[in-house]
Coordinates of C-alpha atoms and ligand atoms in Angstrom, one line a residue:
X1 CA -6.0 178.5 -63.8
X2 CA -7.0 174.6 -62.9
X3 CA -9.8 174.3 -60.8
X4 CA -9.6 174.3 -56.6
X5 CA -8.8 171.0 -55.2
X6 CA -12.1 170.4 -52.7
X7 CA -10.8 168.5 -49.6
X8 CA -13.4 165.9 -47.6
X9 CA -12.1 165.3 -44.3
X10 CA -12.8 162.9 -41.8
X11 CA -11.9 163.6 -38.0
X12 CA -12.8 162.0 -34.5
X13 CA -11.4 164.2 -32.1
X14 CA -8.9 166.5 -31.4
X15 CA -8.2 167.9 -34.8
X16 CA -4.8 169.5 -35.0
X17 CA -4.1 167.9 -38.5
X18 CA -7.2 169.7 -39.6
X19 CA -6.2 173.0 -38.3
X20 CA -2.4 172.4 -40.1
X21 CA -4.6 171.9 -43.4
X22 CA -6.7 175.4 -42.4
X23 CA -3.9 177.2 -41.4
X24 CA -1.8 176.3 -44.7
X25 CA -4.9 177.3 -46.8
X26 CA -5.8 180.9 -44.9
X27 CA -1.8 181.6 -45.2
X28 CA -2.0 181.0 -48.8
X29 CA 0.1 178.0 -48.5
X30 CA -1.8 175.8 -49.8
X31 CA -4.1 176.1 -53.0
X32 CA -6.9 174.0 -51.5
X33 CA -10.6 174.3 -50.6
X34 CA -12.2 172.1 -47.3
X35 CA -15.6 171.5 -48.8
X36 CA -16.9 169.3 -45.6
X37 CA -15.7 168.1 -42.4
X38 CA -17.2 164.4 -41.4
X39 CA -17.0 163.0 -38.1
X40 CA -18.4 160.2 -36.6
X41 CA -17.9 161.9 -33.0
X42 CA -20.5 164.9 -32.3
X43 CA -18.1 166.3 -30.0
X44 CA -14.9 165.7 -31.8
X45 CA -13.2 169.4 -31.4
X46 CA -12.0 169.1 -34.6
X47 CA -15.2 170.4 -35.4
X48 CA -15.1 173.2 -33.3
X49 CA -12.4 173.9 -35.1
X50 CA -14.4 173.3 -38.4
X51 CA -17.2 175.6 -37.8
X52 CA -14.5 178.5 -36.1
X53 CA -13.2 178.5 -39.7
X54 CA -16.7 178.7 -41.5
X55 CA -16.1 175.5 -42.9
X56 CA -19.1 173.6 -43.5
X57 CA -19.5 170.1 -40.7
X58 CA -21.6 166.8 -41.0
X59 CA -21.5 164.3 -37.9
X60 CA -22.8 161.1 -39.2
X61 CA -24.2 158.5 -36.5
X62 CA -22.2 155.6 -36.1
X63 CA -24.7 152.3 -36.7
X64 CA -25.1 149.8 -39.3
X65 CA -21.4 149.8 -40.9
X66 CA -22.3 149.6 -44.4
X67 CA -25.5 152.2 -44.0
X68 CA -22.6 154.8 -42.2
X69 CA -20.2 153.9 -44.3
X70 CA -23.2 155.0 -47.2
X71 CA -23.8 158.2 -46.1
X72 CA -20.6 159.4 -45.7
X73 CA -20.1 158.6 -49.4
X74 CA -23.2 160.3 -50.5
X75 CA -21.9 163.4 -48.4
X76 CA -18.6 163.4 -49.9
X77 CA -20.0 163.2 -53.4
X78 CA -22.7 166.0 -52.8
X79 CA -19.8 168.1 -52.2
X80 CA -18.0 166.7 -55.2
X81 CA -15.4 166.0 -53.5
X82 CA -11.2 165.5 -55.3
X83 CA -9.3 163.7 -52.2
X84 CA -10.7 162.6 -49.0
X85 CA -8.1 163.2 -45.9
X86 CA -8.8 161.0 -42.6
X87 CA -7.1 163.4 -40.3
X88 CA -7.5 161.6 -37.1
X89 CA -10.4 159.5 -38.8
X90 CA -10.8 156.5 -35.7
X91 CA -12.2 153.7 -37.7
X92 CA -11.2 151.1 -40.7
X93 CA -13.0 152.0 -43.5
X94 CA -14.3 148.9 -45.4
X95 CA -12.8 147.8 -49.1
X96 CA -16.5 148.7 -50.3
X97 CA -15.3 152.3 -49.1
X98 CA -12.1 152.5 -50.2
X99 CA -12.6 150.9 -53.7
X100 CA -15.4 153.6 -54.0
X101 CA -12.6 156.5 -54.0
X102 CA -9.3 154.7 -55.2
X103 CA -6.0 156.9 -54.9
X104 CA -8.2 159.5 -53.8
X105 CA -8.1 158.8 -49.7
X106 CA -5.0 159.5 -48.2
X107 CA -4.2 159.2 -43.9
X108 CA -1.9 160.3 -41.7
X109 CA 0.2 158.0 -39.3
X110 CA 2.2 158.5 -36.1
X111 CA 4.7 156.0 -36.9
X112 CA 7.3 154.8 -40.1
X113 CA 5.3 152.3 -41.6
X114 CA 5.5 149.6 -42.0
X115 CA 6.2 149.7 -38.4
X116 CA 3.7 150.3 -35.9
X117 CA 0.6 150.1 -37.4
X118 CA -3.0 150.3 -35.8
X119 CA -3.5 152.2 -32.8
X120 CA -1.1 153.9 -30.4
X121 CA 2.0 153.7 -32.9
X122 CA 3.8 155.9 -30.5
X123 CA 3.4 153.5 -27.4
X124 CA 4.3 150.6 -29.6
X125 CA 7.4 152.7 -30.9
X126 CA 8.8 153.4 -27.2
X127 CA 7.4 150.0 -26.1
X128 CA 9.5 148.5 -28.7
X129 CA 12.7 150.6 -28.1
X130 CA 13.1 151.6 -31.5
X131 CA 15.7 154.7 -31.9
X132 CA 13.8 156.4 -34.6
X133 CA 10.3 156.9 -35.5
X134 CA 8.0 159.6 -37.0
X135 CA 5.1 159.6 -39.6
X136 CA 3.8 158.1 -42.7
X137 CA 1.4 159.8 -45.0
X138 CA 0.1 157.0 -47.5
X139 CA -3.0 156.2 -49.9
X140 CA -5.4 154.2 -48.3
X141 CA -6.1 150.8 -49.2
X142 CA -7.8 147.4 -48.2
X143 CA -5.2 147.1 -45.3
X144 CA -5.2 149.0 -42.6
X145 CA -2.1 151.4 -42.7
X146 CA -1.1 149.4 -45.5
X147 CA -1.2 151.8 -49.1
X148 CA 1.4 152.8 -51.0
X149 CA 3.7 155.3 -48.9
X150 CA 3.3 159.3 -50.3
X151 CA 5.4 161.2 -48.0
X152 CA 7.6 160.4 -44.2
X153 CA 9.5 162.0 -41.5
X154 CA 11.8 160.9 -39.4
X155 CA 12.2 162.0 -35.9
X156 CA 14.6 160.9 -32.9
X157 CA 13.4 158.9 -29.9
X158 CA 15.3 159.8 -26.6
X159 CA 15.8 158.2 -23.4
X160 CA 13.7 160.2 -21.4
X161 CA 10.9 160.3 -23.6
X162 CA 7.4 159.8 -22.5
X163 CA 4.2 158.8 -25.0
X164 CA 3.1 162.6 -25.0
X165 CA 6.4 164.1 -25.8
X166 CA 7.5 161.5 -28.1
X167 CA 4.0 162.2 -29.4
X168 CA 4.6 166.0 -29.7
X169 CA 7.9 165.8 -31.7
X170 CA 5.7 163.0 -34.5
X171 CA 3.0 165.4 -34.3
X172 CA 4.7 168.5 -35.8
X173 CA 6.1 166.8 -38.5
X174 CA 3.2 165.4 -39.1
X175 CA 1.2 168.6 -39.6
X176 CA 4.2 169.3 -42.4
X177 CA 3.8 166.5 -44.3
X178 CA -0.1 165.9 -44.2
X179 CA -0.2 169.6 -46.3
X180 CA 2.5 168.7 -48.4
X181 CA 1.3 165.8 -49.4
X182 CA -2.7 167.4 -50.0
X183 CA -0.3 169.9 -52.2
X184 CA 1.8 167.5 -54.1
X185 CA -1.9 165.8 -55.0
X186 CA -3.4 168.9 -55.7
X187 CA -0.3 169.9 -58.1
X188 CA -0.9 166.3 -59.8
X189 CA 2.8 165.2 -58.9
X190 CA 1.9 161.7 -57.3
X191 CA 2.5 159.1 -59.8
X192 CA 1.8 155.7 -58.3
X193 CA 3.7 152.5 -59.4
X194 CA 2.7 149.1 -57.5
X195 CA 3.3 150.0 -53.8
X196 CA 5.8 153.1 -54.9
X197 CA 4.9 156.6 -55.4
X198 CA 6.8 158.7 -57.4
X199 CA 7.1 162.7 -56.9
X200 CA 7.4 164.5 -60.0
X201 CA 9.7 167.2 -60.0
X202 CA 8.1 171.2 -59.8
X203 CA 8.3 172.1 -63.0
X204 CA 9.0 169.0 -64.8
X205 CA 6.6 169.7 -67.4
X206 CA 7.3 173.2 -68.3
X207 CA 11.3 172.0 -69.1
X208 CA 10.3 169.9 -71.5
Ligands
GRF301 C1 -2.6 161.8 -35.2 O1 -1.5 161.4 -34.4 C2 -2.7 161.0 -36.4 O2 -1.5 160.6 -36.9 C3 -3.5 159.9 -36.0 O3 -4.5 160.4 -35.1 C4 -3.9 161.6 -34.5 C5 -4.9 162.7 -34.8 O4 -4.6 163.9 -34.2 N1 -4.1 159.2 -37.1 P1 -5.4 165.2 -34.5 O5 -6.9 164.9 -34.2 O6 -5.2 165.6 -35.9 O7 -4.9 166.2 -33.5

């Protein structure tokens, strides 16, 4: 049997994608291990949520970009680390960062990039009057919101819709396709081509 995937994840507040990725694991959903939770926000509840789940936390002080930016990566590596999940992770990561760990960080967005990138993707959706949004989950790159595109979901906009319940509806799918996306990695089915990922089929190999 392969090895555990070990999961880093980096929160600043609320943490619902976290407890998706928690929940999938202690249902057996999801063959995957959370070795750390990092957040740059002592009180994030996400790691409330963290330490609920006996899952081990680090807060690491916001300062000197590069020295922050340094100890997360030592953290990370101490726990040895396979993919790094910003779940809700509130700052841009620099290219030293993200050339450290390359395809091995993946975030979750609240909108169909490339649409909407940056912060509050569901404002900008209603603001903009698009009919149909949702969620991107995508390897991270140099540009922000900008890596190659791993998994989406689509969801309606309605006329009544406000931020929070247009917010709600991206949210749930969200939670779906952040674990099956950690899954698909874990299951070594992401085969990245350019700025396309392809999903190998289950099974693939054994039909050969
Ligand atoms: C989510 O909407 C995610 O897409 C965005 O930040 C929010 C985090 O929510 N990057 P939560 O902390 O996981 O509840």
């Amino acid at each position: 049997m392969s090895k555990k995937l070990r999961l880093g994840v980096l929160v600043s507040g609320r943490g619902t994608n976290l407890q998706a990725i928690i929940d999938s694991i202690n249902e057996g959903k999801l063959s995957a291990e959370i070795a750390i939770v990092i957040s740059d926000n002592p009180n994030a509840m996400a790691l409330e949520r963290a330490r609920k789940a006996n899952i081990p936390t680090a807060y690491v002080k916001p300062g000197k970009k590069s020295e922050f930016e340094r100890e997360i990566i030592n953290i990370l590596e101490e726990n040895n680390v396979d993919l790094i999940v910003l779940a809700g992770f509130m700052r841009i990561l620099s290219p030293n960062f993200v050339n450290h760990f390359p395809l091995r960080i993946i975030n979750i967005h609240p909108s169909l990039l490339p649409s909407f990138p940056g912060l509050n993707a569901q404002k900008q959706a209603l603001e903009y009057g698009v009919k149909i949004t949702g969620c991107t989950v995508h390897f991270v790159n140099e540009v922000v919101d900008g890596g190659p595109i791993i998994l989406q979901e689509a969801v309606p906009v309605y006329d009544d819709d406000t931020v929070e319940s247009l917010s709600a509806r991206i949210l749930e799918k969200e939670h779906k396709i952040l674990v099956e996306a950690i899954r698909l990695f874990g299951e070594n089915r992401l085969r990245v081509s350019g700025r396309r990922v392809f999903i190998d089929k289950e099974g693939f190999d054994k039909c050969l």
